[in-house]
Amino acid sequence: CRRSSDGKPPKFQPPPKPVIIDRKTQKEERRFLSPEFIPPRGRTDPLKYYIERKDMIQRRKVFNIPEFYVGSVLAVTTADPYASDKSNRFVGICIQRGGKGLGATFVLRNVIEDQGVEICYELYSPRIQAIEVLKLEKRLDDNLMYLRDALPEYSTFDVNMKPASRMEHEEIPVNKLQVRMKPKPWSKRWERPKYNIKGIKFELPEHKMKAAQKWSQPWLEFDMLREYDTSKIEEKIRKELSEELEK
Amino acid sequence: MMPIWTKSGEKHAVTLLKVQDCHVLRYVSKEESGGKTAKLLVGGKNVSPFSKRESAHEIFKEAGVPRKQKVTTFNVTDDAIIKPGTPLYAAHFRPGQFVDVTAKTIGKGFQGVMKRWGFKGQPASHGQTKTHRRPGAISTNKAAKVYRGTKMPGEMGNIYRTSFGLKVWRINTKHDIIYVNGSVPGHTNCLVKVRDSKLPTYRHCNKNPPFPTFFADGDEELPEDLFDVEIFQFTDPSVTFA
């Protein structure tokens, strides 16, 4: 019980208001920036990348390029002068996203009638009429070229697949699938540490896995000349993009 | 270098060339130069005046222009003479025009005969003793001498070379950039000379160019980007084949 200095009863102090920390609004900090917007390290004038970005934004205003990652299943319709109805639809899993700027490409892989097919599309090519994301997910690696040496069941996707429904503002699921491979020889020695592949279930004997570690270069991650911090560049580009796309 | 697409969906690679602070420096008349036509000295890219002595700055002081990194000559007819000191812009060229681009090639240093002249060399095995990338024979027996100009190892690159007949696809007037078809000699950010093509097929290609040049203080208001007729513009919807 408080003793007041005046002799009057103490003033009522209301309890402190509870502070609500809204975790959802904080989570929206995650924004997707397509990797072809980030300029590579080099001695080119940044004006060239600025002008290329203006063209890319122009194209994105007219044609919607959805957010997708390596490992998501896409369906792409292109204009084809030699097809009967002048358009060509291909469904496949994205195994690689390469190139920077307007020449950015992505490779889709599928197995059709026991024949593996890979098609490399240019994101900003005017012949592409529609890109739909049928399944949006990430995988453990950035480059799924090892699917060529994996069992064909991991690369087959139904051509008439329906787009999977997805709630907005959900985390993009990471598919931790470990893929089983065909017997060796493979097109590349995927067990070597330079490829740094996490998505293969290696069934090789122990001594082979240990022998592959002989080619490891553990000093590479500490090499300061190879560091390329893109956080500030990304922030600037994100701001530029959001301003331009709102116009 | 950047890709560019035509309205029929074909892709072409394009080099971006920036016109940076180009000014006309001096007019040399036909009699003075001793050639067939009059010449105009043009300088590009401003550079610090402190690395050269005062006598080298005379041309620039007469024209009233800061010191330029490179000064080249253009052979001009008498009706195309421009007053020294006028700035030159990328809008001097128009899309659809054909252009020759000259620059110093990338220097490769002292190179052997296989890289420099494309010789085949010798096999890697089957008894070859210490001979895998050598030129082999340099002359015949009857000649009893080596002719002048025989291809031998030496310094490769860092010489002026020209790419002829390159099409201009697009011009950006705001940043003074010319989009030229194909590749151009030289490394990135090197100095380059762009000139109307001298090839006989493109002699009558230039219809109504800005003559003698594009003057920025004139009455013409050019849009920010000038495109060639065949270019696919990103404001249009995707290409369909009917």
mmCIF file of N, CA and C in Angstrom, chain B residues 94-207:
data_model
loop_
_atom_site.group_PDB
_atom_site.id
_atom_site.type_symbol
_atom_site.label_atom_id
_atom_site.label_comp_id
_atom_site.label_asym_id
_atom_site.label_seq_id
_atom_site.Cartn_x
_atom_site.Cartn_y
_atom_site.Cartn_z
ATOM 1 N N ARG B 94 21.047 7.248 -87.316
ATOM 2 C CA ARG B 94 19.642 6.893 -87.200
ATOM 3 C C ARG B 94 19.497 5.386 -87.299
ATOM 4 N N PRO B 95 18.467 4.791 -86.660
ATOM 5 C CA PRO B 95 18.294 3.339 -86.772
ATOM 6 C C PRO B 95 18.044 2.945 -88.214
ATOM 7 N N GLY B 96 18.602 1.794 -88.606
ATOM 8 C CA GLY B 96 18.450 1.337 -89.983
ATOM 9 C C GLY B 96 19.649 1.693 -90.826
ATOM 10 N N GLN B 97 20.564 2.510 -90.263
ATOM 11 C CA GLN B 97 21.769 2.911 -90.970
ATOM 12 C C GLN B 97 22.819 1.826 -90.804
ATOM 13 N N PHE B 98 23.837 1.827 -91.685
ATOM 14 C CA PHE B 98 24.927 0.861 -91.534
ATOM 15 C C PHE B 98 26.212 1.607 -91.233
ATOM 16 N N VAL B 99 27.054 0.991 -90.433
ATOM 17 C CA VAL B 99 28.127 1.715 -89.761
ATOM 18 C C VAL B 99 29.383 0.846 -89.725
ATOM 19 N N ASP B 100 30.566 1.481 -89.817
ATOM 20 C CA ASP B 100 31.823 0.743 -89.605
ATOM 21 C C ASP B 100 32.385 1.153 -88.263
ATOM 22 N N VAL B 101 32.860 0.201 -87.482
ATOM 23 C CA VAL B 101 33.380 0.514 -86.151
ATOM 24 C C VAL B 101 34.843 0.098 -86.073
ATOM 25 N N THR B 102 35.711 1.069 -85.723
ATOM 26 C CA THR B 102 37.157 0.805 -85.622
ATOM 27 C C THR B 102 37.593 0.942 -84.181
ATOM 28 N N ALA B 103 38.450 0.024 -83.728
ATOM 29 C CA ALA B 103 38.983 0.134 -82.368
ATOM 30 C C ALA B 103 40.250 -0.693 -82.284
ATOM 31 N N LYS B 104 40.996 -0.495 -81.195
ATOM 32 C CA LYS B 104 42.200 -1.312 -80.980
ATOM 33 C C LYS B 104 41.766 -2.627 -80.367
ATOM 34 N N THR B 105 42.195 -3.746 -80.965
ATOM 35 C CA THR B 105 41.793 -5.068 -80.468
ATOM 36 C C THR B 105 42.440 -5.350 -79.112
ATOM 37 N N ILE B 106 41.890 -6.338 -78.420
ATOM 38 C CA ILE B 106 42.432 -6.711 -77.112
ATOM 39 C C ILE B 106 43.851 -7.234 -77.307
ATOM 40 N N GLY B 107 44.798 -6.720 -76.523
ATOM 41 C CA GLY B 107 46.195 -7.137 -76.666
ATOM 42 C C GLY B 107 46.410 -8.489 -76.005
ATOM 43 N N LYS B 108 47.012 -9.424 -76.747
ATOM 44 C CA LYS B 108 47.235 -10.753 -76.172
ATOM 45 C C LYS B 108 48.700 -10.963 -75.809
ATOM 46 N N GLY B 109 49.562 -9.952 -76.082
ATOM 47 C CA GLY B 109 50.972 -10.118 -75.753
ATOM 48 C C GLY B 109 51.702 -10.955 -76.798
ATOM 49 N N PHE B 110 52.853 -11.490 -76.399
ATOM 50 C CA PHE B 110 53.647 -12.304 -77.328
ATOM 51 C C PHE B 110 52.984 -13.660 -77.440
ATOM 52 N N GLN B 111 52.545 -14.026 -78.642
ATOM 53 C CA GLN B 111 51.827 -15.289 -78.797
ATOM 54 C C GLN B 111 52.493 -16.155 -79.832
ATOM 55 N N GLY B 112 52.306 -17.452 -79.670
ATOM 56 C CA GLY B 112 52.877 -18.405 -80.613
ATOM 57 C C GLY B 112 52.079 -18.451 -81.897
ATOM 58 N N VAL B 113 52.580 -19.278 -82.795
ATOM 59 C CA VAL B 113 52.073 -19.284 -84.160
ATOM 60 C C VAL B 113 50.691 -19.934 -84.251
ATOM 61 N N MET B 114 50.350 -20.812 -83.283
ATOM 62 C CA MET B 114 49.047 -21.484 -83.357
ATOM 63 C C MET B 114 47.915 -20.543 -82.995
ATOM 64 N N LYS B 115 48.125 -19.709 -81.965
ATOM 65 C CA LYS B 115 47.081 -18.781 -81.569
ATOM 66 C C LYS B 115 47.059 -17.584 -82.512
ATOM 67 N N ARG B 116 48.260 -17.120 -82.917
ATOM 68 C CA ARG B 116 48.325 -15.870 -83.673
ATOM 69 C C ARG B 116 47.854 -16.062 -85.116
ATOM 70 N N TRP B 117 48.269 -17.159 -85.772
ATOM 71 C CA TRP B 117 47.930 -17.334 -87.185
ATOM 72 C C TRP B 117 47.049 -18.544 -87.424
ATOM 73 N N GLY B 118 46.742 -19.331 -86.388
ATOM 74 C CA GLY B 118 45.847 -20.469 -86.572
ATOM 75 C C GLY B 118 46.495 -21.660 -87.233
ATOM 76 N N PHE B 119 47.809 -21.828 -87.033
ATOM 77 C CA PHE B 119 48.485 -23.003 -87.587
ATOM 78 C C PHE B 119 48.018 -24.254 -86.862
ATOM 79 N N LYS B 120 48.193 -25.428 -87.508
ATOM 80 C CA LYS B 120 47.685 -26.664 -86.899
ATOM 81 C C LYS B 120 48.648 -27.267 -85.888
ATOM 82 N N GLY B 121 49.936 -26.930 -85.924
ATOM 83 C CA GLY B 121 50.879 -27.545 -84.991
ATOM 84 C C GLY B 121 51.189 -28.970 -85.388
ATOM 85 N N GLN B 122 51.664 -29.738 -84.423
ATOM 86 C CA GLN B 122 52.025 -31.137 -84.685
ATOM 87 C C GLN B 122 51.256 -32.042 -83.726
ATOM 88 N N PRO B 123 51.208 -33.391 -83.992
ATOM 89 C CA PRO B 123 50.444 -34.275 -83.098
ATOM 90 C C PRO B 123 51.065 -34.323 -81.698
ATOM 91 N N ALA B 124 50.250 -34.723 -80.717
ATOM 92 C CA ALA B 124 50.724 -34.768 -79.339
ATOM 93 C C ALA B 124 51.585 -35.986 -79.078
ATOM 94 N N SER B 125 51.386 -37.065 -79.835
ATOM 95 C CA SER B 125 52.175 -38.281 -79.563
ATOM 96 C C SER B 125 52.625 -38.877 -80.895
ATOM 97 N N HIS B 126 52.859 -40.177 -80.926
ATOM 98 C CA HIS B 126 53.376 -40.858 -82.121
ATOM 99 C C HIS B 126 54.771 -40.375 -82.469
ATOM 100 N N GLY B 127 55.622 -40.248 -81.462
ATOM 101 C CA GLY B 127 57.040 -40.025 -81.722
ATOM 102 C C GLY B 127 57.483 -38.588 -81.895
ATOM 103 N N GLN B 128 56.619 -37.613 -81.716
ATOM 104 C CA GLN B 128 57.041 -36.206 -81.896
ATOM 105 C C GLN B 128 57.999 -35.836 -80.773
ATOM 106 N N THR B 129 59.227 -35.389 -81.144
ATOM 107 C CA THR B 129 60.185 -34.996 -80.105
ATOM 108 C C THR B 129 60.160 -33.488 -79.977
ATOM 109 N N LYS B 130 59.718 -33.014 -78.813
ATOM 110 C CA LYS B 130 59.759 -31.590 -78.472
ATOM 111 C C LYS B 130 59.140 -30.692 -79.547
ATOM 112 N N THR B 131 58.160 -31.195 -80.265
ATOM 113 C CA THR B 131 57.548 -30.371 -81.326
ATOM 114 C C THR B 131 56.043 -30.580 -81.290
ATOM 115 N N HIS B 132 55.321 -29.640 -80.676
ATOM 116 C CA HIS B 132 53.866 -29.777 -80.645
ATOM 117 C C HIS B 132 53.155 -28.518 -81.108
ATOM 118 N N ARG B 133 53.768 -27.342 -80.920
ATOM 119 C CA ARG B 133 53.118 -26.080 -81.272
ATOM 120 C C ARG B 133 54.035 -25.218 -82.141
ATOM 121 N N ARG B 134 54.975 -25.863 -82.852
ATOM 122 C CA ARG B 134 55.940 -25.072 -83.613
ATOM 123 C C ARG B 134 55.447 -24.870 -85.039
ATOM 124 N N PRO B 135 56.011 -23.854 -85.769
ATOM 125 C CA PRO B 135 55.496 -23.573 -87.115
ATOM 126 C C PRO B 135 55.888 -24.624 -88.149
ATOM 127 N N GLY B 136 56.962 -25.379 -87.902
ATOM 128 C CA GLY B 136 57.391 -26.335 -88.925
ATOM 129 C C GLY B 136 58.280 -25.638 -89.948
ATOM 130 N N ALA B 137 57.968 -25.785 -91.229
ATOM 131 C CA ALA B 137 58.802 -25.178 -92.269
ATOM 132 C C ALA B 137 58.397 -23.728 -92.483
ATOM 133 N N ILE B 138 59.404 -22.839 -92.724
ATOM 134 C CA ILE B 138 59.064 -21.421 -92.929
ATOM 135 C C ILE B 138 59.272 -20.978 -94.359
ATOM 136 N N SER B 139 59.933 -21.783 -95.183
ATOM 137 C CA SER B 139 60.093 -21.407 -96.594
ATOM 138 C C SER B 139 60.436 -22.664 -97.386
ATOM 139 N N THR B 140 60.651 -22.543 -98.702
ATOM 140 C CA THR B 140 60.989 -23.705 -99.536
ATOM 141 C C THR B 140 62.514 -23.805 -99.697
ATOM 142 N N ASN B 141 62.938 -24.844 -100.382
ATOM 143 C CA ASN B 141 64.377 -25.068 -100.599
ATOM 144 C C ASN B 141 64.895 -24.134 -101.697
ATOM 145 N N LYS B 142 64.082 -24.025 -102.788
ATOM 146 C CA LYS B 142 64.553 -23.273 -103.959
ATOM 147 C C LYS B 142 64.674 -21.783 -103.638
ATOM 148 N N ALA B 143 63.783 -21.297 -102.767
ATOM 149 C CA ALA B 143 63.816 -19.862 -102.474
ATOM 150 C C ALA B 143 65.129 -19.475 -101.816
ATOM 151 N N ALA B 144 65.631 -20.331 -100.962
ATOM 152 C CA ALA B 144 66.893 -20.094 -100.239
ATOM 153 C C ALA B 144 66.855 -18.832 -99.396
ATOM 154 N N LYS B 145 65.679 -18.368 -99.070
ATOM 155 C CA LYS B 145 65.538 -17.227 -98.176
ATOM 156 C C LYS B 145 64.142 -17.315 -97.566
ATOM 157 N N VAL B 146 63.920 -16.484 -96.517
ATOM 158 C CA VAL B 146 62.596 -16.413 -95.898
ATOM 159 C C VAL B 146 61.926 -15.139 -96.408
ATOM 160 N N TYR B 147 60.735 -15.254 -96.974
ATOM 161 C CA TYR B 147 60.086 -14.076 -97.529
ATOM 162 C C TYR B 147 59.651 -13.111 -96.431
ATOM 163 N N ARG B 148 59.546 -11.832 -96.807
ATOM 164 C CA ARG B 148 59.077 -10.820 -95.855
ATOM 165 C C ARG B 148 57.599 -11.059 -95.591
ATOM 166 N N GLY B 149 57.215 -10.925 -94.327
ATOM 167 C CA GLY B 149 55.809 -11.104 -93.980
ATOM 168 C C GLY B 149 55.456 -12.535 -93.666
ATOM 169 N N THR B 150 56.498 -13.416 -93.528
ATOM 170 C CA THR B 150 56.205 -14.810 -93.164
ATOM 171 C C THR B 150 55.573 -14.840 -91.787
ATOM 172 N N LYS B 151 54.549 -15.711 -91.645
ATOM 173 C CA LYS B 151 53.829 -15.752 -90.371
ATOM 174 C C LYS B 151 54.697 -16.424 -89.315
ATOM 175 N N MET B 152 54.993 -15.706 -88.253
ATOM 176 C CA MET B 152 55.860 -16.209 -87.182
ATOM 177 C C MET B 152 55.307 -15.736 -85.844
ATOM 178 N N PRO B 153 55.787 -16.270 -84.703
ATOM 179 C CA PRO B 153 55.284 -15.773 -83.415
ATOM 180 C C PRO B 153 55.635 -14.300 -83.225
ATOM 181 N N GLY B 154 54.841 -13.601 -82.429
ATOM 182 C CA GLY B 154 55.091 -12.180 -82.183
ATOM 183 C C GLY B 154 53.990 -11.579 -81.350
ATOM 184 N N GLU B 155 53.979 -10.249 -81.207
ATOM 185 C CA GLU B 155 52.964 -9.550 -80.432
ATOM 186 C C GLU B 155 51.636 -9.629 -81.184
ATOM 187 N N MET B 156 50.583 -10.044 -80.457
ATOM 188 C CA MET B 156 49.271 -10.221 -81.090
ATOM 189 C C MET B 156 48.270 -9.281 -80.448
ATOM 190 N N GLY B 157 47.448 -8.660 -81.253
ATOM 191 C CA GLY B 157 46.417 -7.778 -80.724
ATOM 192 C C GLY B 157 46.957 -6.376 -80.512
ATOM 193 N N ASN B 158 46.145 -5.531 -79.894
ATOM 194 C CA ASN B 158 46.482 -4.130 -79.629
ATOM 195 C C ASN B 158 46.786 -3.374 -80.923
ATOM 196 N N ILE B 159 46.059 -3.720 -82.003
ATOM 197 C CA ILE B 159 46.176 -2.992 -83.268
ATOM 198 C C ILE B 159 44.778 -2.566 -83.689
ATOM 199 N N TYR B 160 44.699 -1.562 -84.537
ATOM 200 C CA TYR B 160 43.390 -1.078 -84.985
ATOM 201 C C TYR B 160 42.799 -2.039 -85.993
ATOM 202 N N ARG B 161 41.532 -2.409 -85.764
ATOM 203 C CA ARG B 161 40.811 -3.244 -86.721
ATOM 204 C C ARG B 161 39.401 -2.696 -86.854
ATOM 205 N N THR B 162 38.777 -2.950 -88.020
ATOM 206 C CA THR B 162 37.435 -2.403 -88.271
ATOM 207 C C THR B 162 36.454 -3.528 -88.533
ATOM 208 N N SER B 163 35.245 -3.405 -87.966
ATOM 209 C CA SER B 163 34.136 -4.292 -88.353
ATOM 210 C C SER B 163 33.266 -3.501 -89.307
ATOM 211 N N PHE B 164 33.027 -4.041 -90.491
ATOM 212 C CA PHE B 164 32.289 -3.303 -91.519
ATOM 213 C C PHE B 164 30.821 -3.663 -91.544
ATOM 214 N N GLY B 165 30.014 -2.753 -91.978
ATOM 215 C CA GLY B 165 28.611 -3.036 -92.285
ATOM 216 C C GLY B 165 27.780 -3.480 -91.100
ATOM 217 N N LEU B 166 27.887 -2.783 -89.958
ATOM 218 C CA LEU B 166 27.080 -3.150 -88.791
ATOM 219 C C LEU B 166 25.817 -2.302 -88.764
ATOM 220 N N LYS B 167 24.674 -2.959 -88.562
ATOM 221 C CA LYS B 167 23.414 -2.218 -88.599
ATOM 222 C C LYS B 167 23.176 -1.524 -87.251
ATOM 223 N N VAL B 168 22.655 -0.304 -87.334
ATOM 224 C CA VAL B 168 22.279 0.412 -86.109
ATOM 225 C C VAL B 168 20.828 0.061 -85.818
ATOM 226 N N TRP B 169 20.550 -0.577 -84.657
ATOM 227 C CA TRP B 169 19.191 -1.009 -84.349
ATOM 228 C C TRP B 169 18.423 0.047 -83.579
ATOM 229 N N ARG B 170 19.106 0.768 -82.693
ATOM 230 C CA ARG B 170 18.362 1.626 -81.768
ATOM 231 C C ARG B 170 19.278 2.724 -81.284
ATOM 232 N N ILE B 171 18.692 3.891 -81.006
ATOM 233 C CA ILE B 171 19.491 5.015 -80.484
ATOM 234 C C ILE B 171 18.780 5.563 -79.259
ATOM 235 N N ASN B 172 19.525 5.749 -78.175
ATOM 236 C CA ASN B 172 18.978 6.359 -76.967
ATOM 237 C C ASN B 172 19.500 7.778 -76.917
ATOM 238 N N THR B 173 18.603 8.785 -77.128
ATOM 239 C CA THR B 173 19.071 10.168 -77.193
ATOM 240 C C THR B 173 19.372 10.728 -75.809
ATOM 241 N N LYS B 174 18.714 10.167 -74.764
ATOM 242 C CA LYS B 174 18.908 10.737 -73.422
ATOM 243 C C LYS B 174 20.306 10.428 -72.907
ATOM 244 N N HIS B 175 20.752 9.169 -73.075
ATOM 245 C CA HIS B 175 22.083 8.793 -72.584
ATOM 246 C C HIS B 175 23.112 8.717 -73.712
ATOM 247 N N ASP B 176 22.739 9.073 -74.964
ATOM 248 C CA ASP B 176 23.659 9.041 -76.115
ATOM 249 C C ASP B 176 24.244 7.660 -76.335
ATOM 250 N N ILE B 177 23.384 6.661 -76.545
ATOM 251 C CA ILE B 177 23.867 5.292 -76.744
ATOM 252 C C ILE B 177 23.416 4.797 -78.103
ATOM 253 N N ILE B 178 24.362 4.164 -78.820
ATOM 254 C CA ILE B 178 24.047 3.587 -80.135
ATOM 255 C C ILE B 178 24.071 2.063 -79.976
ATOM 256 N N TYR B 179 22.982 1.384 -80.433
ATOM 257 C CA TYR B 179 22.947 -0.077 -80.371
ATOM 258 C C TYR B 179 23.362 -0.582 -81.740
ATOM 259 N N VAL B 180 24.518 -1.263 -81.793
ATOM 260 C CA VAL B 180 25.082 -1.670 -83.085
ATOM 261 C C VAL B 180 25.061 -3.190 -83.173
ATOM 262 N N ASN B 181 24.673 -3.742 -84.341
ATOM 263 C CA ASN B 181 24.526 -5.197 -84.479
ATOM 264 C C ASN B 181 25.864 -5.905 -84.332
ATOM 265 N N GLY B 182 25.860 -7.077 -83.724
ATOM 266 C CA GLY B 182 27.054 -7.918 -83.701
ATOM 267 C C GLY B 182 28.112 -7.401 -82.748
ATOM 268 N N SER B 183 29.342 -7.921 -82.916
ATOM 269 C CA SER B 183 30.401 -7.569 -81.980
ATOM 270 C C SER B 183 31.318 -6.526 -82.599
ATOM 271 N N VAL B 184 32.120 -5.932 -81.750
ATOM 272 C CA VAL B 184 32.935 -4.788 -82.118
ATOM 273 C C VAL B 184 34.346 -5.045 -81.577
ATOM 274 N N PRO B 185 35.430 -4.697 -82.299
ATOM 275 C CA PRO B 185 36.751 -4.982 -81.720
ATOM 276 C C PRO B 185 36.991 -4.171 -80.463
ATOM 277 N N GLY B 186 37.839 -4.670 -79.576
ATOM 278 C CA GLY B 186 38.194 -3.927 -78.372
ATOM 279 C C GLY B 186 37.602 -4.532 -77.119
ATOM 280 N N HIS B 187 38.155 -4.137 -75.958
ATOM 281 C CA HIS B 187 37.646 -4.641 -74.674
ATOM 282 C C HIS B 187 36.490 -3.755 -74.213
ATOM 283 N N THR B 188 35.836 -4.130 -73.083
ATOM 284 C CA THR B 188 34.732 -3.300 -72.576
ATOM 285 C C THR B 188 35.273 -1.943 -72.159
ATOM 286 N N ASN B 189 34.478 -0.912 -72.399
ATOM 287 C CA ASN B 189 34.818 0.484 -72.093
ATOM 288 C C ASN B 189 36.057 0.986 -72.828
ATOM 289 N N CYS B 190 36.333 0.485 -74.034
ATOM 290 C CA CYS B 190 37.472 1.021 -74.776
ATOM 291 C C CYS B 190 36.949 2.075 -75.747
ATOM 292 N N LEU B 191 37.858 2.899 -76.298
ATOM 293 C CA LEU B 191 37.440 3.974 -77.207
ATOM 294 C C LEU B 191 37.300 3.434 -78.618
ATOM 295 N N VAL B 192 36.293 3.906 -79.308
ATOM 296 C CA VAL B 192 35.870 3.294 -80.560
ATOM 297 C C VAL B 192 35.507 4.399 -81.547
ATOM 298 N N LYS B 193 35.811 4.177 -82.847
ATOM 299 C CA LYS B 193 35.464 5.202 -83.845
ATOM 300 C C LYS B 193 34.341 4.656 -84.702
ATOM 301 N N VAL B 194 33.227 5.376 -84.779
ATOM 302 C CA VAL B 194 32.051 4.935 -85.532
ATOM 303 C C VAL B 194 31.904 5.835 -86.751
ATOM 304 N N ARG B 195 31.757 5.229 -87.927
ATOM 305 C CA ARG B 195 31.766 5.999 -89.174
ATOM 306 C C ARG B 195 30.727 5.389 -90.100
ATOM 307 N N ASP B 196 30.132 6.185 -90.982
ATOM 308 C CA ASP B 196 29.183 5.633 -91.961
ATOM 309 C C ASP B 196 29.882 4.595 -92.815
ATOM 310 N N SER B 197 29.155 3.528 -93.148
ATOM 311 C CA SER B 197 29.786 2.402 -93.818
ATOM 312 C C SER B 197 30.270 2.765 -95.213
ATOM 313 N N LYS B 198 31.437 2.217 -95.588
ATOM 314 C CA LYS B 198 31.965 2.490 -96.922
ATOM 315 C C LYS B 198 31.701 1.322 -97.869
ATOM 316 N N LEU B 199 30.988 0.283 -97.386
ATOM 317 C CA LEU B 199 30.746 -0.882 -98.242
ATOM 318 C C LEU B 199 29.818 -0.483 -99.392
ATOM 319 N N PRO B 200 30.047 -1.016 -100.593
ATOM 320 C CA PRO B 200 29.223 -0.605 -101.741
ATOM 321 C C PRO B 200 27.758 -1.004 -101.601
ATOM 322 N N THR B 201 27.420 -2.098 -100.864
ATOM 323 C CA THR B 201 26.007 -2.487 -100.734
ATOM 324 C C THR B 201 25.222 -1.474 -99.911
ATOM 325 N N TYR B 202 25.889 -0.790 -98.998
ATOM 326 C CA TYR B 202 25.158 0.120 -98.110
ATOM 327 C C TYR B 202 25.360 1.575 -98.497
ATOM 328 N N ARG B 203 25.812 1.802 -99.732
ATOM 329 C CA ARG B 203 26.116 3.184 -100.117
ATOM 330 C C ARG B 203 24.871 4.040 -100.145
ATOM 331 N N HIS B 204 23.725 3.487 -100.590
ATOM 332 C CA HIS B 204 22.504 4.298 -100.697
ATOM 333 C C HIS B 204 21.527 3.950 -99.601
ATOM 334 N N CYS B 205 22.054 3.496 -98.453
ATOM 335 C CA CYS B 205 21.150 3.040 -97.404
ATOM 336 C C CYS B 205 20.632 4.190 -96.553
ATOM 337 N N ASN B 206 21.422 5.239 -96.498
ATOM 338 C CA ASN B 206 21.126 6.333 -95.577
ATOM 339 C C ASN B 206 20.103 7.285 -96.160
ATOM 340 N N LYS B 207 18.839 7.151 -95.736
ATOM 341 C CA LYS B 207 17.826 8.060 -96.289
ATOM 342 C C LYS B 207 17.550 9.152 -95.276
#
